[in-house]
Amino acid sequence: MNNTFDFSEFSRQSSKGIIVNYFIILYKSLKSSWVLIPILLTKDKTELNLTKILLAVFAILIYILIRAILIYLNFKFKIKDNAFILKQGILNKSNISVPFEKIQHINFKQNFIQQLIKVTQVEIETAGAKTVEISIKALSRESAVALKKALFAKKQETVIVENSEPKKELLHKITFSDLLKVSISENHFKSLMLLFAFIFSGYVQVKDFLETLELDDKFDTLLEENANSLIGDLLLMIFLFVFSFIISVLISFVTTFVRHFNLQVSLENNTLEIDQGLITKQNNIIKKQKVQSIEVLTNPIKEKLGIYNVIFRQAISGKINYKKLIKVVGFNKEHINVLKDVFFINTNFTNKEKHKPDTYYKVQLFFRSFLFLAFLNGVIILISTKLFFINVILAPLLIVLVLLKYEKSYYFFNKDMLVIGAGQIATKTTYLEHFKLQHIKLKQTFFQKKKDVVNMVIQTASGKIILPCVKTKKAIEMYNFMLYKSETSTKKWM
Amino acid sequence: MFENTEITSQLPDISQIEFKSIDKKYLIVLLFNFCIVAIILFVGLYFLISKNLEAHIPEYTSYLYVSVTFLLSIFLIFLVLGFYKKKYAVREKDISYKKGVLLQSITTVPFARIQHVELEEKPFSRLFKLASIKIFTAGESGGDLKVNGLPKQEAKKIKEFITHFINE
């Protein structure tokens, strides 16, 4: 290997890339076929003999190896005329060229295998009308850094002039106890949903396998024994409830630790650098200019503990990919204030005047919950009328949720930005600078027209932001002002 | 010191600008498309009834025709009403589009945020020398703003105007 890192000629990634490719393909094929394994195991074993199975497995592994090598051999990249050029593809050859100014950001990533063999994955993300995403699976740390420098070389000329003494300061480093606090205060219902989604996705294929175990019969007898006693039913329900709660808390812990372990945020000029991850280490660099909007999330428990999660929304193309949102957990109030100072210099947040949506919003929300309840009752009639008692719990709950939602929604508008509060039990605050808007829309239903209110929909490069039920006059004022701001702004939105 | 006086009252007002209607000939295109859909539906219904349903529920077949006609006529009313609500306006720095009968909306896209512009000519529209303009901004995919039924000359002019603005 050469140590000068000359990128002007086509070069391949580190030869360790074969190993990385190998495991990626293996992982993908296992992921798409894992449900077949238990079915295969329970099939009649007399038909298949061991040598045949081993031969098949061996053939598949060899095929994967050949594929990994071919992918490696056909993956070449270079830098020419201020553009990154990539050739790849075994049969479908593609030749991609990305000009430097189109590069959004460059991320380093290391999964478990990559950590073991000491290579870094470099991801180059672009934004524009057409998305190109480039992922170089295996580069040595030094060449990865060199590549990043080379790609940013042209851009930095303009940046460096502004600030000649870059100083990197650590803003936030998560401790073990902080991480514990974050996990315990997560929304455990979400984890439970995740669990259900995971179970149901595999359920259909695994059903046959479960039937062979005759679990159903055992479960039925267990149920029959308790069927006549109400206390038994109640105990079973409590048991299921507690059990699934414990499971979801565990899931919350695991997902939080895997994603945010060793989280570290540092600030340099107008750039945030974020490192996090347990199994897959992730390094993100967020430039102030690239951030479209910021969301600060908290909930009652988190608020008590003084914990805030922050999501940085960057420009995306195509559908929103939730993996791409950069989420930072466990900030405290001071960190948030520092972030506000860095990102929104001109805004004074101390005396912000909150505006509430029109009370018609409440009517709308009540009407929607009513429709939901009516639909649910329709379904209940089809199943069993005994389930009607659920209304006694659900109706007051929905009313409380609607009232909470109205209570929490507000907006704050000044000459530079818009702050929007939303949420029911959790609280979400979105910060958006006016000139980041892509297009803007006023929407009004027949009923809203009678009440003289409109919904304002602000489209940014990172998704929609909706302001519900604002008085028409006020909305038009904001509409005009935000357009004026984005049409006269000289700042780059990306 | 940086100064910024309030100018809210003097801002160009979206509710004051004059919107242009789209070309009347586009209504013919819309009606033509509607007729095709209606004919396909009725032919399909006719075959469905004569081949299959006639034998099972002969007494209800006429109701089927009536209900399909009823639905189509409601659709037709909204199509015509909706046509007269579709309006656009091009200002020096942005383009706006209004539409909707029961759910009204108005959208404005600043030229400074437009990624690219497309001129689209569908077969029927071409007969009447009409074209659509499709405007794309960053973010979610798909046309962000589409104005149908513009005279081709007008559409070309708008496209050139925007392209010129973007490339400046």
XYZ file of C-alpha atoms in Angstrom, chain A residues 13-490:
478
model
C -10.522 -0.091 -1.454
C -8.436 -1.996 1.048
C -8.264 -5.689 0.183
C -9.934 -6.366 3.490
C -13.001 -5.110 1.664
C -13.525 -8.664 0.434
C -14.128 -9.783 4.008
C -16.521 -6.925 4.639
C -18.407 -7.619 1.400
C -18.532 -11.291 2.293
C -20.184 -10.688 5.632
C -22.574 -8.095 4.229
C -23.875 -10.508 1.601
C -24.012 -13.330 4.134
C -25.917 -11.144 6.562
C -28.364 -10.019 3.896
C -29.102 -13.562 2.737
C -29.519 -14.789 6.314
C -31.775 -11.872 7.139
C -34.103 -12.601 4.248
C -34.259 -16.318 4.904
C -33.939 -16.813 8.668
C -37.558 -17.854 9.028
C -36.866 -20.823 6.744
C -34.281 -22.311 9.075
C -36.619 -23.658 11.788
C -38.930 -25.007 9.083
C -36.035 -26.847 7.462
C -34.972 -28.264 10.809
C -38.356 -29.789 11.510
C -38.824 -31.280 8.035
C -38.606 -35.026 7.674
C -34.931 -35.781 8.016
C -34.908 -39.089 6.204
C -35.150 -37.420 2.792
C -32.056 -35.331 3.256
C -28.714 -36.647 4.252
C -26.102 -34.622 6.022
C -23.559 -34.593 3.189
C -26.088 -33.103 0.800
C -26.923 -30.309 3.212
C -23.297 -29.564 3.919
C -22.552 -29.527 0.198
C -25.366 -27.086 -0.427
C -24.224 -24.797 2.392
C -20.656 -25.003 1.109
C -21.763 -24.139 -2.434
C -23.683 -21.119 -1.176
C -20.691 -19.921 0.849
C -18.400 -20.287 -2.175
C -20.894 -18.386 -4.328
C -20.959 -15.577 -1.776
C -17.164 -15.499 -1.682
C -16.910 -15.221 -5.478
C -19.522 -12.471 -5.447
C -17.663 -10.601 -2.710
C -14.410 -10.778 -4.669
C -16.073 -9.634 -7.891
C -17.726 -6.718 -6.103
C -14.336 -5.789 -4.673
C -12.552 -6.028 -8.029
C -15.177 -3.943 -9.808
C -15.251 -1.170 -7.227
C -12.913 1.640 -8.187
C -12.838 5.304 -7.396
C -10.783 8.419 -8.078
C -10.866 12.169 -7.818
C -10.715 14.223 -10.959
C -11.597 17.822 -11.808
C -13.124 18.516 -8.414
C -15.410 15.537 -8.664
C -15.507 12.126 -7.062
C -15.751 9.394 -9.669
C -16.861 5.859 -8.897
C -17.068 2.776 -11.105
C -18.927 -0.216 -9.759
C -21.062 -3.186 -10.683
C -20.349 -6.729 -11.788
C -22.792 -6.996 -14.675
C -24.683 -3.741 -14.378
C -21.783 -1.365 -14.620
C -22.340 2.117 -13.342
C -20.166 5.143 -13.494
C -21.017 7.844 -10.994
C -19.532 11.275 -10.842
C -20.257 13.616 -7.963
C -19.038 17.218 -8.070
C -17.588 18.416 -4.753
C -20.199 21.099 -4.214
C -22.964 18.503 -4.383
C -21.528 16.537 -1.462
C -23.737 16.985 1.575
C -21.666 15.279 4.176
C -19.237 12.451 4.687
C -19.793 9.919 7.437
C -17.484 7.336 8.915
C -19.011 4.135 10.164
C -17.684 0.948 11.674
C -19.735 -2.127 12.287
C -18.531 -5.053 14.352
C -16.606 -6.777 11.545
C -15.085 -3.530 10.380
C -13.900 -2.813 13.907
C -12.313 -6.268 14.134
C -10.297 -5.949 10.934
C -9.679 -2.220 11.486
C -11.236 -0.667 8.444
C -13.603 2.267 8.146
C -16.687 2.603 6.027
C -16.950 5.955 4.303
C -20.352 7.188 3.225
C -20.695 10.112 0.898
C -24.123 11.654 0.821
C -25.384 14.070 -1.736
C -28.574 16.012 -2.149
C -30.252 17.380 -5.184
C -32.850 16.406 -7.686
C -31.388 12.926 -7.950
C -29.959 11.076 -4.994
C -26.622 9.432 -5.195
C -25.352 7.636 -2.205
C -21.895 6.234 -2.172
C -20.634 3.825 0.404
C -17.046 2.669 0.395
C -17.046 -0.371 2.619
C -13.424 -0.730 3.647
C -10.709 1.875 3.830
C -7.920 2.086 6.349
C -8.505 4.871 8.858
C -5.673 6.968 7.392
C -6.857 6.748 3.808
C -10.422 7.458 4.926
C -9.288 10.653 6.612
C -7.160 11.540 3.591
C -10.104 10.982 1.274
C -12.350 13.152 3.412
C -9.746 15.905 3.372
C -9.360 15.661 -0.388
C -13.121 15.846 -0.908
C -13.508 18.835 1.362
C -10.351 20.523 0.082
C -12.016 22.851 -2.397
C -14.922 23.720 -0.157
C -12.902 24.708 2.852
C -11.094 27.534 1.100
C -14.085 29.788 1.607
C -14.804 28.601 5.122
C -11.354 28.982 6.581
C -11.162 32.692 5.736
C -13.934 33.470 8.211
C -12.367 31.764 11.166
C -8.663 31.229 11.323
C -8.453 29.582 14.732
C -10.609 26.508 14.826
C -11.107 25.337 18.360
C -12.917 22.170 19.100
C -14.779 22.068 22.354
C -16.613 19.177 23.881
C -20.252 20.043 24.331
C -21.652 16.842 25.672
C -20.403 13.423 26.652
C -22.923 10.924 27.871
C -22.219 9.038 31.053
C -23.427 5.574 31.871
C -25.973 6.848 34.382
C -27.281 9.396 31.879
C -27.810 6.620 29.385
C -29.711 4.654 32.024
C -31.932 7.656 32.682
C -32.556 8.106 28.966
C -33.517 4.471 28.502
C -35.849 4.300 31.498
C -37.710 7.392 30.366
C -38.149 6.270 26.759
C -41.609 5.662 25.363
C -41.926 1.973 26.154
C -45.096 1.605 24.102
C -42.990 2.289 21.042
C -40.664 -0.576 21.973
C -43.673 -2.813 22.485
C -44.930 -1.936 18.994
C -41.474 -2.733 17.644
C -41.642 -6.113 19.324
C -45.083 -6.849 17.874
C -44.008 -5.754 14.412
C -41.000 -8.049 14.613
C -43.062 -11.002 15.807
C -45.793 -10.589 13.191
C -43.350 -10.200 10.325
C -42.010 -13.661 10.942
C -45.196 -15.160 12.363
C -46.777 -16.365 9.148
C -43.738 -18.374 8.119
C -43.097 -19.714 11.597
C -46.727 -20.735 12.131
C -46.209 -24.173 10.633
C -43.206 -24.670 12.821
C -45.154 -23.731 15.938
C -47.939 -26.114 15.049
C -45.522 -29.005 14.943
C -44.556 -28.235 18.538
C -48.194 -28.605 19.577
C -47.925 -25.542 21.709
C -51.520 -24.651 20.950
C -52.884 -27.679 22.769
C -50.820 -27.068 25.861
C -51.914 -23.457 25.899
C -55.548 -24.409 25.429
C -55.565 -26.747 28.408
C -53.906 -24.047 30.479
C -56.646 -21.649 29.450
C -59.435 -24.154 30.070
C -58.384 -24.735 33.630
C -58.785 -21.075 34.392
C -61.647 -20.373 32.054
C -64.381 -20.408 34.661
C -62.747 -18.247 37.241
C -62.788 -14.485 36.759
C -59.765 -14.126 39.020
C -57.838 -16.447 36.769
C -58.631 -14.252 33.780
C -57.598 -11.171 35.653
C -54.366 -12.774 36.827
C -53.558 -13.846 33.297
C -54.171 -10.335 32.002
C -52.052 -8.748 34.703
C -49.330 -11.272 34.060
C -49.369 -10.572 30.303
C -49.365 -6.843 30.925
C -46.433 -6.932 33.357
C -44.535 -9.369 31.181
C -44.868 -7.303 28.008
C -43.998 -4.168 29.963
C -40.780 -5.717 31.243
C -39.926 -6.897 27.742
C -40.509 -3.444 26.266
C -38.405 -1.773 28.949
C -35.637 -4.233 28.121
C -35.970 -3.436 24.424
C -35.791 0.276 25.185
C -32.589 -0.297 27.129
C -30.995 -2.387 24.433
C -31.891 -0.071 21.530
C -30.773 3.016 23.428
C -27.479 1.472 24.442
C -26.760 0.064 20.998
C -27.450 3.348 19.243
C -26.140 5.908 21.672
C -23.394 4.222 23.669
C -20.437 6.528 24.298
C -22.254 9.454 22.730
C -20.010 12.432 22.324
C -20.868 15.797 20.821
C -18.267 18.406 20.101
C -18.545 21.842 18.641
C -16.127 23.393 16.204
C -16.914 26.737 14.572
C -20.337 26.117 13.135
C -20.026 22.382 12.955
C -21.203 19.682 15.299
C -19.359 16.412 15.425
C -21.229 13.445 16.845
C -19.787 10.051 17.725
C -21.978 7.247 19.024
C -22.803 3.554 18.880
C -21.937 0.295 20.580
C -21.741 -2.321 17.845
C -21.745 0.044 14.889
C -19.774 3.157 15.644
C -21.081 6.187 13.878
C -19.418 9.494 13.257
C -21.542 12.334 11.892
C -20.524 15.821 11.046
C -23.343 18.322 10.933
C -22.800 21.685 9.364
C -25.004 24.447 10.634
C -25.902 25.484 7.121
C -27.112 22.006 6.174
C -29.556 21.630 9.038
C -33.090 22.362 7.848
C -34.859 22.157 11.183
C -34.218 21.043 14.731
C -36.581 19.101 16.953
C -36.293 19.000 20.720
C -38.145 16.102 22.300
C -39.010 15.431 25.899
C -41.738 13.855 28.013
C -42.944 14.361 31.595
C -40.454 11.877 33.100
C -37.593 13.190 30.995
C -38.487 16.748 31.969
C -38.284 15.808 35.664
C -34.856 14.306 35.034
C -33.835 17.299 32.915
C -33.261 15.269 29.784
C -33.894 16.379 26.226
C -33.410 14.487 22.978
C -32.578 16.425 19.855
C -33.122 15.495 16.219
C -31.243 17.310 13.499
C -33.150 17.215 10.231
C -31.062 17.562 7.136
C -32.035 17.860 3.502
C -33.198 14.590 2.074
C -34.237 13.478 -1.341
C -36.882 10.876 -1.978
C -38.705 9.348 0.914
C -37.779 10.095 4.485
C -35.347 7.533 5.755
C -35.570 7.455 9.519
C -32.147 5.947 9.898
C -30.750 9.117 8.395
C -32.151 11.427 11.023
C -29.390 12.263 13.396
C -30.621 11.864 16.941
C -28.753 12.907 20.024
C -30.005 11.881 23.456
C -29.532 13.087 26.986
C -28.970 16.786 26.484
C -29.721 19.045 29.429
C -31.175 22.541 29.390
C -27.807 24.242 29.138
C -26.814 22.168 26.129
C -30.052 23.151 24.420
C -29.336 26.802 25.093
C -25.839 26.473 23.625
C -27.330 24.797 20.552
C -29.881 27.588 20.176
C -27.107 30.163 20.403
C -25.079 28.384 17.762
C -27.893 27.712 15.323
C -30.130 30.728 15.784
C -27.875 33.651 16.615
C -30.325 36.479 16.091
C -33.222 35.148 18.095
C -33.842 36.023 21.686
C -35.821 33.218 23.268
C -36.361 34.758 26.672
C -39.563 36.638 26.008
C -41.216 34.532 23.419
C -44.854 35.252 22.894
C -46.777 32.053 22.316
C -49.747 31.987 19.980
C -52.325 29.231 20.204
C -54.215 27.683 17.313
C -57.865 28.666 17.035
C -60.271 26.769 19.304
C -61.735 25.225 16.155
C -58.677 22.948 16.249
C -60.147 21.373 19.382
C -63.421 20.765 17.572
C -61.513 19.116 14.726
C -59.594 16.861 17.110
C -62.749 15.848 18.993
C -64.479 15.060 15.728
C -61.568 12.862 14.616
C -61.510 10.945 17.919
C -65.265 10.500 17.646
C -64.875 9.014 14.163
C -62.168 6.696 15.447
C -64.383 5.575 18.333
C -67.352 5.029 16.032
C -65.217 2.937 13.685
C -63.882 0.917 16.607
C -67.395 0.247 17.863
C -68.375 -0.896 14.394
C -65.572 -3.444 14.524
C -66.566 -4.464 18.056
C -70.147 -5.198 16.978
C -68.746 -7.610 14.425
C -66.636 -9.423 17.026
C -68.562 -9.446 20.269
C -70.871 -7.009 22.030
C -69.248 -7.926 25.325
C -66.290 -5.756 24.379
C -68.371 -2.570 24.619
C -67.062 -1.944 28.123
C -63.845 -0.768 26.444
C -65.659 2.512 25.649
C -65.777 3.312 29.362
C -61.979 3.443 29.408
C -61.340 4.682 25.894
C -63.740 7.632 25.693
C -62.333 9.571 28.696
C -58.803 8.699 27.563
C -59.416 10.170 24.115
C -60.924 13.318 25.631
C -57.900 13.800 27.862
C -55.541 13.212 24.915
C -57.349 15.781 22.780
C -57.259 18.359 25.558
C -53.568 17.658 26.135
C -52.821 17.949 22.432
C -54.562 21.311 22.225
C -52.865 22.454 25.410
C -49.428 21.630 24.041
C -49.784 23.110 20.585
C -48.563 26.648 20.099
C -46.381 28.635 17.777
C -43.970 31.485 18.123
C -43.142 33.657 15.156
C -40.504 36.338 14.873
C -38.564 37.968 12.071
C -36.114 35.096 11.722
C -37.806 31.932 12.711
C -40.793 29.880 13.601
C -41.015 27.720 16.709
C -43.767 25.135 16.857
C -44.819 23.185 19.922
C -46.741 19.937 19.588
C -47.356 16.656 21.365
C -49.767 14.887 23.650
C -47.923 13.248 26.490
C -44.504 13.841 25.007
C -43.515 17.341 23.953
C -41.984 18.169 20.598
C -40.629 21.591 19.796
C -39.596 22.307 16.211
C -37.281 25.176 15.352
C -37.279 26.406 11.779
C -35.685 29.408 10.168
C -37.962 31.151 7.668
C -35.589 31.062 4.728
C -35.271 27.278 4.869
C -38.734 26.848 3.412
C -39.051 25.178 0.009
C -42.657 26.020 -0.626
C -45.602 27.037 1.451
C -49.283 26.221 1.322
C -52.525 27.314 2.924
C -55.240 24.672 3.130
C -58.813 25.218 4.121
C -61.720 22.821 4.340
C -65.314 23.925 3.834
C -65.857 24.003 7.615
C -62.618 25.834 8.301
C -63.714 28.509 5.823
C -66.832 29.165 7.896
C -64.659 29.600 10.991
C -62.171 31.728 9.057
C -59.178 29.534 9.900
C -56.606 27.767 7.701
C -53.925 25.116 8.017
C -50.494 26.354 7.054
C -48.185 23.717 5.545
C -44.518 24.605 5.351
C -42.495 22.293 3.162
C -38.797 22.132 3.913
C -36.134 19.975 2.322
C -36.473 17.661 5.319
C -40.242 17.275 5.372
C -43.497 18.991 6.150
C -44.313 21.185 9.104
C -47.992 21.868 9.737
C -49.506 24.739 11.676
C -53.149 23.810 12.281
C -56.104 26.199 12.404
C -54.566 29.648 12.314
C -56.839 32.663 11.779
C -56.805 33.476 8.061
C -55.583 37.044 8.474
C -52.677 35.998 10.698
C -51.802 33.099 8.388
C -51.661 35.324 5.312
C -49.421 37.732 7.200
C -47.011 34.909 8.076
C -47.271 33.513 4.534
C -46.252 36.818 3.029
C -43.481 37.341 5.527
C -41.928 33.900 5.153
C -41.993 34.228 1.366
C -40.421 37.640 1.615
C -37.708 36.234 3.880
C -36.862 33.313 1.641
C -36.919 35.405 -1.530
C -34.622 38.096 -0.188
C -32.333 35.899 1.877
C -28.759 35.790 0.690
